[in-house]
XYZ file of C-alpha atoms in Angstrom:
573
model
C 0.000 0.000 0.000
C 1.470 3.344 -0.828
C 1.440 5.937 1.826
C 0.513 9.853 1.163
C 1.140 12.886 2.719
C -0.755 15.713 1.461
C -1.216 19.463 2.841
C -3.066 22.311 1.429
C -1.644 26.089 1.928
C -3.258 26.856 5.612
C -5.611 29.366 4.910
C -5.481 32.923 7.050
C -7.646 33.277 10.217
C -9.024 36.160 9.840
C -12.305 35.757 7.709
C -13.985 33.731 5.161
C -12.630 32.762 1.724
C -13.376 33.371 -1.465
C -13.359 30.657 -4.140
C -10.339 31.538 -5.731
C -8.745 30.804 -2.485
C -10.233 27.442 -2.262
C -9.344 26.167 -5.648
C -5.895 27.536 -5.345
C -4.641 25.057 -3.032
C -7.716 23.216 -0.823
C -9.963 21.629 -3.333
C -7.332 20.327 -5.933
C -5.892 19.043 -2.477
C -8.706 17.560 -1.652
C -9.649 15.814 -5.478
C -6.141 14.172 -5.131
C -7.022 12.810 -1.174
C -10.196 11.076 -2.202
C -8.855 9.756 -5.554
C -5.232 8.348 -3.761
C -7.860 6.748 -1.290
C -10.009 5.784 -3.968
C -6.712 3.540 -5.204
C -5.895 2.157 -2.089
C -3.127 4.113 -0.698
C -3.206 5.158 2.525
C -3.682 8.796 3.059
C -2.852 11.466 5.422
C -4.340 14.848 4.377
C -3.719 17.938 6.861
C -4.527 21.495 6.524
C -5.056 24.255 9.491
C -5.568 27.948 9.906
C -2.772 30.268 10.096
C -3.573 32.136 13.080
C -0.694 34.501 14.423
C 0.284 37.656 12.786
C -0.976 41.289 12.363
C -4.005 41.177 10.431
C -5.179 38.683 13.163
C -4.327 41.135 15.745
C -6.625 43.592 13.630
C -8.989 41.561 12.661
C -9.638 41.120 16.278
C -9.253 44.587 17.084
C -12.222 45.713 14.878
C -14.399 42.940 16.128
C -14.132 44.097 19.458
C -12.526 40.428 20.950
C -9.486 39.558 22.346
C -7.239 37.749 19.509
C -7.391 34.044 21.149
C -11.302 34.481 21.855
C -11.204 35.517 17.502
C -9.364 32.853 16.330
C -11.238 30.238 17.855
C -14.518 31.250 16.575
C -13.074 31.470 13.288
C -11.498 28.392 12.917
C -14.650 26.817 13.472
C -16.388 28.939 11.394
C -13.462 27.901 8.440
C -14.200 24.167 9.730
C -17.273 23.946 9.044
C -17.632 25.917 5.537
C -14.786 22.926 4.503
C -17.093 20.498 5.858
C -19.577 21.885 3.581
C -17.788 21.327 0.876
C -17.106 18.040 1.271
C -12.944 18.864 2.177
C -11.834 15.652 3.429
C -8.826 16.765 5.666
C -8.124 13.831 8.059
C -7.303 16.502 10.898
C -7.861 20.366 10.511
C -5.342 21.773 12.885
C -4.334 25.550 14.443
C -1.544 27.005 14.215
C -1.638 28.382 17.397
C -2.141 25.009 19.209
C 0.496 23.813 21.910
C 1.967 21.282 19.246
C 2.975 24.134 17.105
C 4.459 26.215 20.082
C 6.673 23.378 21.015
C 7.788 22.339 17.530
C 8.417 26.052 16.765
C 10.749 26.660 19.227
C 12.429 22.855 19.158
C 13.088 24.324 15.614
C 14.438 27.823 16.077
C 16.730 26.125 18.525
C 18.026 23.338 16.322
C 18.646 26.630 13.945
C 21.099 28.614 16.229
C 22.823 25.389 17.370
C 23.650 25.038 14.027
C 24.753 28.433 13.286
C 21.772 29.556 11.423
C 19.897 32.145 13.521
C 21.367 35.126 14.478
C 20.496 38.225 16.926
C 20.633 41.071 14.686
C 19.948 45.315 16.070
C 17.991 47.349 13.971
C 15.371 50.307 13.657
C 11.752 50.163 14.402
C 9.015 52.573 14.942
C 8.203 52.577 18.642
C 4.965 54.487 19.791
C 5.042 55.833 23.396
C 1.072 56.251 23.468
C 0.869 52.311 22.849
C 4.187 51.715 24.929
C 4.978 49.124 22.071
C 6.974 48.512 18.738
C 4.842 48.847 15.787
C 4.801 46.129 13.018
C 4.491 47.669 9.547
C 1.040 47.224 9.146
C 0.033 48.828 12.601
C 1.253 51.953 11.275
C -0.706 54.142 8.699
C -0.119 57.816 7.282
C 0.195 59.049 3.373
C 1.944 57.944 0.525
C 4.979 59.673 -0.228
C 4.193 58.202 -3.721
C 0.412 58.789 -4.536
C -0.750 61.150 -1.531
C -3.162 58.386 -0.718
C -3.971 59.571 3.199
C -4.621 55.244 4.309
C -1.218 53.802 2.770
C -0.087 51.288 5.314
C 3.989 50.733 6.801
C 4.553 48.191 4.056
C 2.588 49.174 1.061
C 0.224 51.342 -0.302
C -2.898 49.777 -1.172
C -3.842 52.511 -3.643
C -0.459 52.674 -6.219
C 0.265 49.285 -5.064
C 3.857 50.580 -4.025
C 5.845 48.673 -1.378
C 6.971 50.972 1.637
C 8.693 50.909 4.724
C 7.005 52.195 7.627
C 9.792 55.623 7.546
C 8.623 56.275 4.120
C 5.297 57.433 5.131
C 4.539 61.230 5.734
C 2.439 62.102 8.717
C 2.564 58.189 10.009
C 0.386 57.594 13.047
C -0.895 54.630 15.017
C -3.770 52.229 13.806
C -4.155 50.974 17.574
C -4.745 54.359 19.234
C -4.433 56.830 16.356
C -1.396 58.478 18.163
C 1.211 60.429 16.659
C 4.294 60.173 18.893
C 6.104 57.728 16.917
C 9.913 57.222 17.463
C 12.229 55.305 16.039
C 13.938 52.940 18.517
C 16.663 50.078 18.546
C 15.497 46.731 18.792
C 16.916 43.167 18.343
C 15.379 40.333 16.496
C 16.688 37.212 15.590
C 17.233 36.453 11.831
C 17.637 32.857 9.544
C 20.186 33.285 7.744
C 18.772 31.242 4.618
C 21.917 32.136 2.210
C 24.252 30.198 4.278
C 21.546 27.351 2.456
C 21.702 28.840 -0.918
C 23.791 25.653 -2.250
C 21.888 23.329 -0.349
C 18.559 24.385 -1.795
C 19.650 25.051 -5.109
C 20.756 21.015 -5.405
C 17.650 19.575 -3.645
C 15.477 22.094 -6.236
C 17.570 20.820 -8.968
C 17.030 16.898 -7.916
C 12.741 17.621 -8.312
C 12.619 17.047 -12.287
C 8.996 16.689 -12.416
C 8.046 19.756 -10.614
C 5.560 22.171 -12.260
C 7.612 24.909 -14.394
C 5.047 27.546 -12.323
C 7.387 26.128 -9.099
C 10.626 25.696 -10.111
C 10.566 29.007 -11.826
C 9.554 31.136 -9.079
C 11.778 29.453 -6.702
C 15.086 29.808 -8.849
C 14.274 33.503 -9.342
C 14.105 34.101 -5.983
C 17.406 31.671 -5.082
C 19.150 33.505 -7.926
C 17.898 36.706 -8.740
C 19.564 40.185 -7.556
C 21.317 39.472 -4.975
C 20.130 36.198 -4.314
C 18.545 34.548 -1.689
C 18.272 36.904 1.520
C 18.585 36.112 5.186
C 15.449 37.180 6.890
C 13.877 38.237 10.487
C 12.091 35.562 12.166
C 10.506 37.544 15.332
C 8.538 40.247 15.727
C 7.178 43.007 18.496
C 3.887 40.964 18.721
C 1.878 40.146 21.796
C 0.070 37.118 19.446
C 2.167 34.513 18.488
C 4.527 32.153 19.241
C 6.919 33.177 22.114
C 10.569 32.732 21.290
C 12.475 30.723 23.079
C 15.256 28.383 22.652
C 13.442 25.096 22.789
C 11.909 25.217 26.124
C 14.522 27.174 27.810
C 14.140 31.104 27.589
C 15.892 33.780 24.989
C 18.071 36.010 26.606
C 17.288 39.582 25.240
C 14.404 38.351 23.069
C 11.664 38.700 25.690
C 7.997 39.649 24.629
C 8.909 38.728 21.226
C 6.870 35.800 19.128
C 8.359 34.071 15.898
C 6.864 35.867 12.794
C 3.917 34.285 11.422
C 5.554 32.967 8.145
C 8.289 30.985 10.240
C 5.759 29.342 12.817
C 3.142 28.638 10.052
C 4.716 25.968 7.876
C 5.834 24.525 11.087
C 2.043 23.539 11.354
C 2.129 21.097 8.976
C 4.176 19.100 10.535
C 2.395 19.660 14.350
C -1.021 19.443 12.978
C -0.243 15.498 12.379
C 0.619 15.830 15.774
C -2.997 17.505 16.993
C -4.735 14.378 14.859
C -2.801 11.899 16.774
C -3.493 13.746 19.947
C -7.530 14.133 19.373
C -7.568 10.415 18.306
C -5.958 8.652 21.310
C -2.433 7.637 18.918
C 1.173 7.989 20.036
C 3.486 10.220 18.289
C 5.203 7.385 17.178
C 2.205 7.379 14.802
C 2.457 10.791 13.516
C 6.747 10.561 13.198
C 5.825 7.842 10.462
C 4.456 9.892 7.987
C 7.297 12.613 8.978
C 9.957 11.716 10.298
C 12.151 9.475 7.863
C 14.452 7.737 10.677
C 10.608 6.423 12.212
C 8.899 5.005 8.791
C 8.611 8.066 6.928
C 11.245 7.560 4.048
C 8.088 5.297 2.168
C 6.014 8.635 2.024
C 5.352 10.459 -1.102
C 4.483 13.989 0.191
C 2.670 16.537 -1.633
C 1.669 19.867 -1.301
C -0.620 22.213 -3.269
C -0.572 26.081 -3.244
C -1.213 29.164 -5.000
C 2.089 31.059 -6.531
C 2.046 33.546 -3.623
C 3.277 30.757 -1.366
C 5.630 29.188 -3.891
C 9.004 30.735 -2.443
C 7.930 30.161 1.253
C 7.537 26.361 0.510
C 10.427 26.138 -1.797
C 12.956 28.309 0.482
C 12.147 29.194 3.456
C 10.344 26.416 5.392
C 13.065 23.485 3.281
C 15.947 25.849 5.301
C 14.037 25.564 8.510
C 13.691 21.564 7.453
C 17.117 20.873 6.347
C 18.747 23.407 8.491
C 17.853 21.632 11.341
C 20.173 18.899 10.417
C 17.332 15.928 11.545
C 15.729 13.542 9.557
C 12.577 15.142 8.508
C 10.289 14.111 5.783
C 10.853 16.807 2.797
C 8.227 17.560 0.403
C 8.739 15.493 -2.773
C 6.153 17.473 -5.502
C 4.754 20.968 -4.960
C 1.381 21.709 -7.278
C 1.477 24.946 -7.532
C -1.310 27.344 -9.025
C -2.020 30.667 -10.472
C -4.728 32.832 -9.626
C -8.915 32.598 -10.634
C -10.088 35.958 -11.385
C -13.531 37.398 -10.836
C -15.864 38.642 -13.792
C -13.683 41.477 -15.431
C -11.278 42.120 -12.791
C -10.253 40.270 -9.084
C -12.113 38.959 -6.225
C -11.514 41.342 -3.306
C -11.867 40.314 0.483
C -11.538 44.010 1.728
C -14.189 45.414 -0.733
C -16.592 42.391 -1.060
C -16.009 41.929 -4.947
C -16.732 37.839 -5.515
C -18.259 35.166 -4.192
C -16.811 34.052 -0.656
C -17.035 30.038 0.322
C -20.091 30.240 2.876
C -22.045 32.406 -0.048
C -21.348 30.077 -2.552
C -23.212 27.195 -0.287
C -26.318 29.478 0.613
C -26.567 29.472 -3.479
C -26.110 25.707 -4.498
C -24.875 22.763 -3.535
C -21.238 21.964 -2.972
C -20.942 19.843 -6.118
C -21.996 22.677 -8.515
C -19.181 24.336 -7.592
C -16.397 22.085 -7.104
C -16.973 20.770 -10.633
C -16.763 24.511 -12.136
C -14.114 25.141 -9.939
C -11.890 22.230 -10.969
C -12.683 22.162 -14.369
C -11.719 25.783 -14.424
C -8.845 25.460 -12.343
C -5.991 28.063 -13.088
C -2.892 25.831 -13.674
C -1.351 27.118 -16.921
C -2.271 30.734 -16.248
C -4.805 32.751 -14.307
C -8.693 31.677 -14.939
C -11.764 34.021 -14.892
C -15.092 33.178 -13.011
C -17.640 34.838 -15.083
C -21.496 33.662 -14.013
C -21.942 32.870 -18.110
C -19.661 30.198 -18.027
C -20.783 29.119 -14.691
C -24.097 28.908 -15.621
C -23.157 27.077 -18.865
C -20.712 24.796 -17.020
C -23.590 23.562 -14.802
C -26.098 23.264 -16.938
C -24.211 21.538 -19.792
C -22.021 19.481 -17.884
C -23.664 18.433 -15.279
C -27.517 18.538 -15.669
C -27.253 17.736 -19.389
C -24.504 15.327 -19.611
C -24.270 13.407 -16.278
C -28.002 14.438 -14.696
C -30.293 13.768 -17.669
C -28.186 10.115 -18.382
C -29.310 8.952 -14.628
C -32.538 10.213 -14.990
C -33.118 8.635 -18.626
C -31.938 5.225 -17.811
C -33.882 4.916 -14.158
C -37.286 6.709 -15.150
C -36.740 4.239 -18.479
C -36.438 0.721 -16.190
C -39.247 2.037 -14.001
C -41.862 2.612 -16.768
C -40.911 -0.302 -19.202
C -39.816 -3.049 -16.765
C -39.723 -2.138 -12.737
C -37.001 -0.648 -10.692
C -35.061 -3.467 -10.851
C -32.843 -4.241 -13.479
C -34.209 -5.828 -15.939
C -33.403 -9.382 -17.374
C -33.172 -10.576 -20.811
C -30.814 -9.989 -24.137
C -27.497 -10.254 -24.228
C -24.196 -7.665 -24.874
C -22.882 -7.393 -28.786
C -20.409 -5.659 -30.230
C -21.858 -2.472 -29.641
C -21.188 -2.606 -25.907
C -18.083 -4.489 -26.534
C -16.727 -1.737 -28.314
C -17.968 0.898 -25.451
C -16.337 -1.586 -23.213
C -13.170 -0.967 -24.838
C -13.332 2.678 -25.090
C -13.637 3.121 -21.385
C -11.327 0.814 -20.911
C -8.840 3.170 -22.588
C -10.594 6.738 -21.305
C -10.406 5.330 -17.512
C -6.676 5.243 -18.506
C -6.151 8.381 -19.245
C -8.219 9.536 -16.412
C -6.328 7.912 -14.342
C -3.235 9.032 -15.558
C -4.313 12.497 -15.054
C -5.399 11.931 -11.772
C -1.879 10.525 -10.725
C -0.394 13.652 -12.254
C -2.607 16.423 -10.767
C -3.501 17.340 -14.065
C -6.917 18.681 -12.641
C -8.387 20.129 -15.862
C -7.628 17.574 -18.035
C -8.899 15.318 -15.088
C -11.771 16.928 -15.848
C -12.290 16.880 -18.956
C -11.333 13.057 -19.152
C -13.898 12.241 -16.727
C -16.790 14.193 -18.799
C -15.675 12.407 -22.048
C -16.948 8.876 -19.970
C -19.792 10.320 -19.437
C -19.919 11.483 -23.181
C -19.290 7.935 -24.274
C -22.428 6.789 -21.937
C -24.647 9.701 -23.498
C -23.586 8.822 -27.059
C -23.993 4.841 -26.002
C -27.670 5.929 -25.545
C -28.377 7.555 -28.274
C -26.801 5.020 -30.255
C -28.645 2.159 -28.986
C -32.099 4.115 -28.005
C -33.429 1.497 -26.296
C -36.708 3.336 -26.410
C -37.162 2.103 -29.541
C -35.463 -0.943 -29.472
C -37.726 -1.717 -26.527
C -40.778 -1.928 -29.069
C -39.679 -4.429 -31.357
C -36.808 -5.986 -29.499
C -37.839 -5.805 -25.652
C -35.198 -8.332 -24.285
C -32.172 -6.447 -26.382
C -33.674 -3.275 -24.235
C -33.266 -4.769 -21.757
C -29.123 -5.715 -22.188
C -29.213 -1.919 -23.004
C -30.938 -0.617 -20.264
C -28.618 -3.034 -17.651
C -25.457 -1.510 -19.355
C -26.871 1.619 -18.733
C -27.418 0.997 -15.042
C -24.572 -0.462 -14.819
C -22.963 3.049 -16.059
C -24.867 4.817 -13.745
C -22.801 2.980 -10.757
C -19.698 3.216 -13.251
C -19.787 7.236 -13.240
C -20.341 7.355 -9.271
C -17.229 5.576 -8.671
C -15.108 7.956 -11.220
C -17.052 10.817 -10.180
C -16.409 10.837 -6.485
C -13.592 12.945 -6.064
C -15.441 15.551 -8.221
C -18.838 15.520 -7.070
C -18.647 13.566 -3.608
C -22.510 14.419 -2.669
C -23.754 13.523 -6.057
C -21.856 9.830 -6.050
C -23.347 9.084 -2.692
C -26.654 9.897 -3.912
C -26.168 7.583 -6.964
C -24.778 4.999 -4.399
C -27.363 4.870 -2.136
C -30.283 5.194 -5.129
C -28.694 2.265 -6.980
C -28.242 0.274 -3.709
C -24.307 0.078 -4.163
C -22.286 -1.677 -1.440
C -19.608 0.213 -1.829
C -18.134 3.296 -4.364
C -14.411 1.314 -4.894
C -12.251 2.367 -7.539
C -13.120 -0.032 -11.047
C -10.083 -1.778 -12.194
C -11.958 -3.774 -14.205
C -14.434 -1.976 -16.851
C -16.288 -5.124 -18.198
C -16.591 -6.133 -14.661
C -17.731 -3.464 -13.424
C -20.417 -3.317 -16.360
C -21.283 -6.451 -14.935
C -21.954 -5.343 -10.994
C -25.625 -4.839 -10.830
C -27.332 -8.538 -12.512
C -30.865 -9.049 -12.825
C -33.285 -8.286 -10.569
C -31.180 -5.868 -8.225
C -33.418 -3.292 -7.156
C -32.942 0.390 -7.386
C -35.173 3.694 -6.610
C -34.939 6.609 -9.332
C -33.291 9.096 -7.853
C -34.623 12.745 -7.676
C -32.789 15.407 -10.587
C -29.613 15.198 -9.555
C -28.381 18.665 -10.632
C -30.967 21.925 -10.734
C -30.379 24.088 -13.847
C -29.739 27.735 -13.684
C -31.999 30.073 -15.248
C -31.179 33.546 -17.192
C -32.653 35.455 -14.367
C -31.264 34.017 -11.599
C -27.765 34.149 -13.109
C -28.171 38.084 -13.359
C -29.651 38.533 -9.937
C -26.335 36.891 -8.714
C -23.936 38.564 -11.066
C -25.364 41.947 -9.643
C -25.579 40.923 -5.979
C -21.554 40.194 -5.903
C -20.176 42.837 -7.665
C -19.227 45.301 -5.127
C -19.927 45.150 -1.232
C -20.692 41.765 0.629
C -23.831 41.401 2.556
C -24.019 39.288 4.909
């Protein structure tokens, strides 16, 4: 049995995501979990929320709750919006959990014993009102750039121009609006990831089957300029991860927390830990998937991401991983994607522009949306969500193609024979040669499948149900039924037999949609076919079966603008 490790990017704490973050990393995640399980392997799939940091400070600020109180009510709120659509994480951690705390600091030890953390003094602004250091993004004033009066301490939301927080003119406070800002000397502790430069630029070269989207973006950040830089690990925080050498203190770095981007990754790693420690296992159970000393040098690990978290995963967390000079698991393919637009122009969290996940499921059903999604998904280039080619998608693919197939084939049995299927007449070269083109289009599905090649995963699996569709009209065992009823019946048990066929393939897709077939058809089980004619075979004579209600809705003209117009600018909630 093969054994693999998947994680998804964790996504940030502080709200609810839109779709283009779900299909940049989560879903395709999630289509690869169910179809390596589907196979047989076994599978650990982990994913968390990425809970320390500024905006999470913020965010919790303008809700009027103390940071720890925020998080926890929105990593439920995240939990259960995955849950509704069907994400089939095996453990959906925190970052902020004990595991990560210890593992965080275990880490930034292991770095300085080996030479590769250093205390560095620099600048910051310091505000006396507050009687704290300000991180870049708790200071505001106006551009020097654009005169925009909101820019923030590291960019400038309106030119898009990066910053430092000395740049601005008239900076102030976002916490109390105060003025008195001063800069100060501080120390913070920095990795000093070019001392890995070699080191990273042979295990990058070793990964020969990595996307050209990640190997690109990593080398031009390894080689570019001046080349991979060393960076600062801590930060004047009060939320986060305190630093400390293991579990001994940090002499001079009190009241300081590891910087979100160094703790985070570190989660992958301790949320196996969190599953083993809600489930009653030992850690010796979560060291085997990474640790390769314990049983972990069998695992195939994979992550998926969007581009923006390509050079974190390719640079930074493999020098945390191989800096620590201990045997852990490294990843072994990164699936990296680009970035789904919205209508004419981007989704937008801040202004409300797109659909966001728990919208999305007050509209329609998970499934609807996890098929567009993934047949849409941006791996080439960026995609575009436009409501035409949603409503299209749906309504051709899935009603048309896959929907009106079930429905012709049950409602068929029921009214000529019973709902049971139906005895009599025997397969001919017709199906034989059907046999044999799924035979071959299951290949290629397959093969897709095994190389994330979601789109054309996609596509493969429509063409099967194409080939059912065309079997149909082919045969029409309508009419064949009123000259020939026993040869409608062999036609109507091979398309029964499809029926049960396209839930098994169509499970990592459209989860919801294969149980339903499943539990209409009376299916034991919804195992991956390895066997087409046998599988053709499953249901015999006289197994009974229910018609199932319309599997898929279609979307009318008017409710297609009513949406369009409802998402273009501010959310309402």
């Amino acid at each position: 049995m093969a054994r693999t490790l998947i994680t998804s990017a964790l996504p940030y704490i502080n709200g609810i995501k839109h779709l283009g973050n779900l299909v940049g990393s989560q879903l395709p995640a999630d289509l690869y979990a169910r179809y390596c399980r589907a196979r047989g392997d076994e599978v650990l799939f982990l994913c968390a929320t990425d809970e320390h940091g500024t905006p999470a400070e913020i965010a919790a600020q303008k809700a009027g709750k103390p940071v720890a109180e925020y998080c926890a009510e929105l990593h439920e709120v995240q939990a259960e919006i995955a849950a509704g659509f069907r994400l089939s994480f095996d453990h959906f951690g925190r970052s902020s959990s004990d595991q990560n705390r210890k593992l965080t600091q275990h880490f930034a030890k292991r770095l300085f014993d080996e030479g590769l953390v250093e205390e560095v003094s620099e600048t910051q602004v310091y505000s006396e009102t507050d009687g704290r250091f300000l991180p870049d993004r708790y200071i505001e004033g106006t551009c020097p750039n654009c005169g925009y009066d909101s820019a923030r301490g590291d960019q400038c939301d309106d030119c898009t121009k990066q910053l430092d927080p000395t740049d601005l003119i008239n900076p102030r406070s976002t916490i109390s609006g105060a003025t008195d800002l001063e800069e100060r000397e501080t120390k913070h502790l920095y990795l000093r990831q070019s001392k890995m430069r070699e080191a990273l630029n042979t295990w990058i070269d070793a990964k020969k089957d990595w996307p050209v989207l990640t190997t690109s973006i990593a080398k031009k950040w390894l080689n570019d300029g001046d080349g991979l830089q060393d960076r600062g690990i801590t930060r004047d925080l009060k939320w986060g991860v305190p630093v400390q050498k293991g579990d001994a203190p940090w002499e001079g770095m009190e009241g300081k927390v590891f910087y979100v981007w160094f703790d985070a990754p570190i989660e992958y790693i301790a949320c196996a830990n969190e599953w083993t420690d809600a489930n009653g296992l030992t850690d010796a159970d979560w060291e085997r998937w990474w640790r390769t000393d314990k049983g972990a040098d069998d695992v195939r690990y994979v992550q998926f991401m969007g581009k923006d978290n390509v050079p974190f995963h390719t640079l930074s967390f493999p020098v945390t991983m191989l800096g620590s000079n201990e045997p852990w698991k490294m990843v072994d393919y990164i699936k990296s994607f680009n970035y789904l637009n919205y209508d004419g122009g981007q989704f937008s969290t801040s202004r409300g522009r797109g659909v966001f996940m728990d919208q999305a499921l007050s509209l329609l059903p998970a499934d609807y949306w996890r098929w567009w999604l993934l047949s849409h998904a941006p791996e080439s280039s960026d995609s575009e969500f436009t409501w035409e080619n949603f409503q299209q998608s749906v309504n051709k693919d899935l009603s048309d193609v896959l929907g009106n197939f079930v429905s012709r084939i049950t409602k068929f049995c029921r009214s000529k024979y019973s709902e049971a299927v139906p005895a009599g007449g025997a397969f001919g070269p017709i199906e034989a040669a059907l046999i044999a083109d799924l035979t071959e289009k299951l290949k290629t599905y397959e093969t897709h499948l095994s190389d994330m090649e979601v789109r054309k995963s996609a596509n493969a699996l429509r063409a099967i149900w194409v080939a059912g569709n065309e079997y149909l009209q082919n045969t029409a065992p309508w009419a064949t039924f009123k000259t020939d009823p026993d040869q409608a019946a062999a036609q109507v048990r091979l398309g029964l037999n499809l029926i049960g066929l396209y839930a098994r393939l169509s499970a990592p897709f459209i989860p919801d949609t294969a149980e339903k077939i499943k539990t209409a058809l009376n299916m034991s089980d919804l195992d991956w076919p390895t066997d087409i004619a046998a599988t053709l075979s499953e249901f015999k004579e006289g197994h009974a079966f229910t018609v199932p209600e319309n599997l898929f809705v279609k979307i009318d003209d008017d409710q297609r603008v009513e949406w369009q117009e409802k998402f273009a600018g501010k959310r309402e909630d």
